[in-house]
Amino acid sequence: MRLLVRKLMLVVQKLKTKWLARSLASVGQEFIISKGVRLINAENISIGNNVFLGEGAYLNATHGHIVIGNNVAIGPFTRIYSWNHKVGAGGWPEDRDGFEAPGVVIGNDVLVGGSVLLLAGTKITNGVVVGAGAILRGKVYSGLAVIPSSAVST
């Protein structure tokens, strides 16, 4: 019985993946999504070959684009935002419709750990490992491992 349930779950997962893939700007081969993944404005999201999105991953491309390369694994509960509010000199949004939309680009052969936050303007080049819990904005160069800092009490 367990084997039958597992096979049924795999079939459901494949159907869900195919259904979501139809709404994306582009998608490669071997795209796998886990349960609870949310894609906001999926038509602004491009995904390469051999990509895995972990449980509860959230990709928001309301403004701007999200581009994910080949051979990428994104851990559970990671959040990716392609846009941000414009902030004026006083620290408040300039107006209700003011957005920056520099997008997010993730290169090839990248591992993004769980509960990572990728903010608008993040560009991760090839061969990068991003540790769990990291918060990124800006360019991350090839071959680096990004490890979030933590407070240490004595």
CSV table of C-alpha atoms in Angstrom, one decimal:
chain,number,residue,atom,x,y,z
A,1,MET,CA,0.0,0.0,0.0
A,2,ARG,CA,2.8,2.4,0.8
A,3,LEU,CA,4.4,1.9,-2.5
A,4,LEU,CA,1.1,2.6,-4.3
A,5,VAL,CA,0.7,5.9,-2.3
A,6,ARG,CA,4.3,6.9,-3.1
A,7,LYS,CA,3.8,6.2,-6.8
A,8,LEU,CA,0.5,8.2,-6.8
A,9,MET,CA,2.3,11.1,-5.0
A,10,LEU,CA,5.0,11.1,-7.7
A,11,VAL,CA,2.4,11.2,-10.5
A,12,VAL,CA,0.6,14.1,-8.8
A,13,GLN,CA,3.9,15.9,-8.4
A,14,LYS,CA,4.7,15.5,-12.1
A,15,LEU,CA,1.3,16.7,-13.1
A,16,LYS,CA,1.6,19.8,-10.9
A,17,THR,CA,5.1,20.5,-12.2
A,18,LYS,CA,3.8,20.3,-15.8
A,19,TRP,CA,0.8,22.5,-15.1
A,20,LEU,CA,3.0,25.2,-13.4
A,21,ALA,CA,5.6,25.0,-16.2
A,22,ARG,CA,3.0,26.0,-18.7
A,23,SER,CA,2.6,29.4,-17.0
A,24,LEU,CA,6.3,30.2,-16.9
A,25,ALA,CA,8.1,32.4,-19.4
A,26,SER,CA,10.4,29.5,-20.2
A,27,VAL,CA,11.3,26.2,-18.6
A,28,GLY,CA,13.9,23.5,-19.3
A,29,GLN,CA,14.0,19.8,-18.8
A,30,GLU,CA,13.9,18.1,-15.4
A,31,PHE,CA,12.1,20.9,-13.5
A,32,ILE,CA,11.0,19.6,-10.1
A,33,ILE,CA,8.9,21.5,-7.6
A,34,SER,CA,8.0,20.5,-4.1
A,35,LYS,CA,4.8,21.1,-2.3
A,36,GLY,CA,3.8,24.6,-1.3
A,37,VAL,CA,5.9,26.4,-3.9
A,38,ARG,CA,4.3,29.7,-5.0
A,39,LEU,CA,5.2,31.5,-8.2
A,40,ILE,CA,3.8,35.1,-8.4
A,41,ASN,CA,3.5,36.4,-12.0
A,42,ALA,CA,5.1,33.2,-13.3
A,43,GLU,CA,5.1,34.7,-16.8
A,44,ASN,CA,8.1,36.7,-15.7
A,45,ILE,CA,10.0,33.7,-14.4
A,46,SER,CA,12.5,31.7,-16.6
A,47,ILE,CA,13.9,28.4,-15.4
A,48,GLY,CA,16.7,26.3,-17.0
A,49,ASN,CA,17.4,22.6,-17.1
A,50,ASN,CA,17.7,20.4,-14.0
A,51,VAL,CA,16.2,22.9,-11.5
A,52,PHE,CA,14.7,21.9,-8.1
A,53,LEU,CA,12.5,24.2,-6.0
A,54,GLY,CA,12.2,23.1,-2.4
A,55,GLU,CA,9.1,23.0,-0.2
A,56,GLY,CA,7.5,26.4,0.4
A,57,ALA,CA,9.8,28.3,-2.0
A,58,TYR,CA,8.3,31.7,-2.9
A,59,LEU,CA,9.2,33.5,-6.2
A,60,ASN,CA,7.7,36.9,-6.6
A,61,ALA,CA,8.1,38.5,-10.1
A,62,THR,CA,5.3,41.0,-9.8
A,63,HIS,CA,7.7,43.6,-11.4
A,64,GLY,CA,10.9,42.6,-13.1
A,65,HIS,CA,12.1,39.1,-14.0
A,66,ILE,CA,13.6,36.1,-12.2
A,67,VAL,CA,16.0,34.0,-14.3
A,68,ILE,CA,17.3,30.7,-13.0
A,69,GLY,CA,20.1,28.9,-14.8
A,70,ASN,CA,20.8,25.2,-15.3
A,71,ASN,CA,21.6,22.7,-12.5
A,72,VAL,CA,20.2,24.8,-9.7
A,73,ALA,CA,18.8,23.7,-6.4
A,74,ILE,CA,16.8,26.1,-4.3
A,75,GLY,CA,16.2,25.0,-0.7
A,76,PRO,CA,12.9,25.0,1.3
A,77,PHE,CA,11.2,28.3,2.3
A,78,THR,CA,13.6,30.4,0.2
A,79,ARG,CA,12.1,33.7,-0.9
A,80,ILE,CA,13.1,35.5,-4.2
A,81,TYR,CA,11.8,39.0,-5.0
A,82,SER,CA,12.5,40.7,-8.4
A,83,TRP,CA,11.3,44.1,-7.2
A,84,ASN,CA,11.3,46.5,-4.3
A,85,HIS,CA,9.6,49.8,-3.4
A,86,LYS,CA,11.5,53.0,-4.1
A,87,VAL,CA,12.4,54.7,-0.9
A,88,GLY,CA,12.8,58.5,-0.7
A,89,ALA,CA,15.3,60.5,1.4
A,90,GLY,CA,13.1,60.3,4.5
A,91,GLY,CA,13.0,56.5,4.4
A,92,TRP,CA,9.4,56.3,3.2
A,93,PRO,CA,8.2,55.0,-0.2
A,94,GLU,CA,8.3,57.9,-2.7
A,95,ASP,CA,4.8,57.1,-3.9
A,96,ARG,CA,2.4,54.2,-3.9
A,97,ASP,CA,3.4,53.2,-7.5
A,98,GLY,CA,7.2,53.7,-7.1
A,99,PHE,CA,9.0,50.4,-7.8
A,100,GLU,CA,12.5,49.3,-8.6
A,101,ALA,CA,12.5,46.2,-10.7
A,102,PRO,CA,16.2,45.1,-11.3
A,103,GLY,CA,15.2,41.5,-11.2
A,104,VAL,CA,17.1,38.5,-9.9
A,105,VAL,CA,19.5,36.3,-11.9
A,106,ILE,CA,20.8,32.9,-10.7
A,107,GLY,CA,23.6,31.4,-12.8
A,108,ASN,CA,24.4,27.7,-13.5
A,109,ASP,CA,25.5,25.1,-11.0
A,110,VAL,CA,24.2,27.0,-8.0
A,111,LEU,CA,23.0,25.7,-4.6
A,112,VAL,CA,20.8,28.0,-2.6
A,113,GLY,CA,20.2,26.7,1.0
A,114,GLY,CA,16.9,26.8,2.9
A,115,SER,CA,15.3,30.0,4.2
A,116,VAL,CA,17.4,32.3,2.0
A,117,LEU,CA,16.2,35.7,1.0
A,118,LEU,CA,17.2,37.0,-2.4
A,119,LEU,CA,16.3,40.6,-2.9
A,120,ALA,CA,15.8,42.6,-6.1
A,121,GLY,CA,19.1,43.2,-7.9
A,122,THR,CA,20.7,39.9,-6.8
A,123,LYS,CA,23.0,38.4,-9.5
A,124,ILE,CA,24.5,35.1,-8.5
A,125,THR,CA,27.1,33.9,-11.1
A,126,ASN,CA,28.0,30.3,-11.8
A,127,GLY,CA,29.2,27.8,-9.2
A,128,VAL,CA,28.0,29.6,-6.1
A,129,VAL,CA,26.8,28.0,-2.8
A,130,VAL,CA,24.5,30.1,-0.7
A,131,GLY,CA,24.2,28.9,2.9
A,132,ALA,CA,20.9,28.6,4.7
A,133,GLY,CA,19.5,31.8,6.1
A,134,ALA,CA,21.5,34.2,4.0
A,135,ILE,CA,20.1,37.5,2.8
A,136,LEU,CA,21.5,38.7,-0.5
A,137,ARG,CA,21.4,41.8,-2.7
A,138,GLY,CA,24.0,42.6,-5.3
A,139,LYS,CA,26.5,40.4,-7.2
A,140,VAL,CA,27.9,37.2,-5.9
A,141,TYR,CA,30.9,36.0,-7.9
A,142,SER,CA,31.7,32.5,-9.2
A,143,GLY,CA,33.1,29.9,-7.0
A,144,LEU,CA,32.1,31.6,-3.7
A,145,ALA,CA,30.3,30.1,-0.7
A,146,VAL,CA,28.1,32.6,1.0
A,147,ILE,CA,27.7,31.8,4.7
A,148,PRO,CA,25.4,34.0,6.7
A,149,SER,CA,26.9,35.6,9.8
A,150,SER,CA,25.4,35.0,13.2
A,151,ALA,CA,25.5,36.7,16.5
A,152,VAL,CA,27.6,34.8,19.1
A,153,SER,CA,26.9,35.5,22.8
A,154,THR,CA,29.5,34.8,25.5
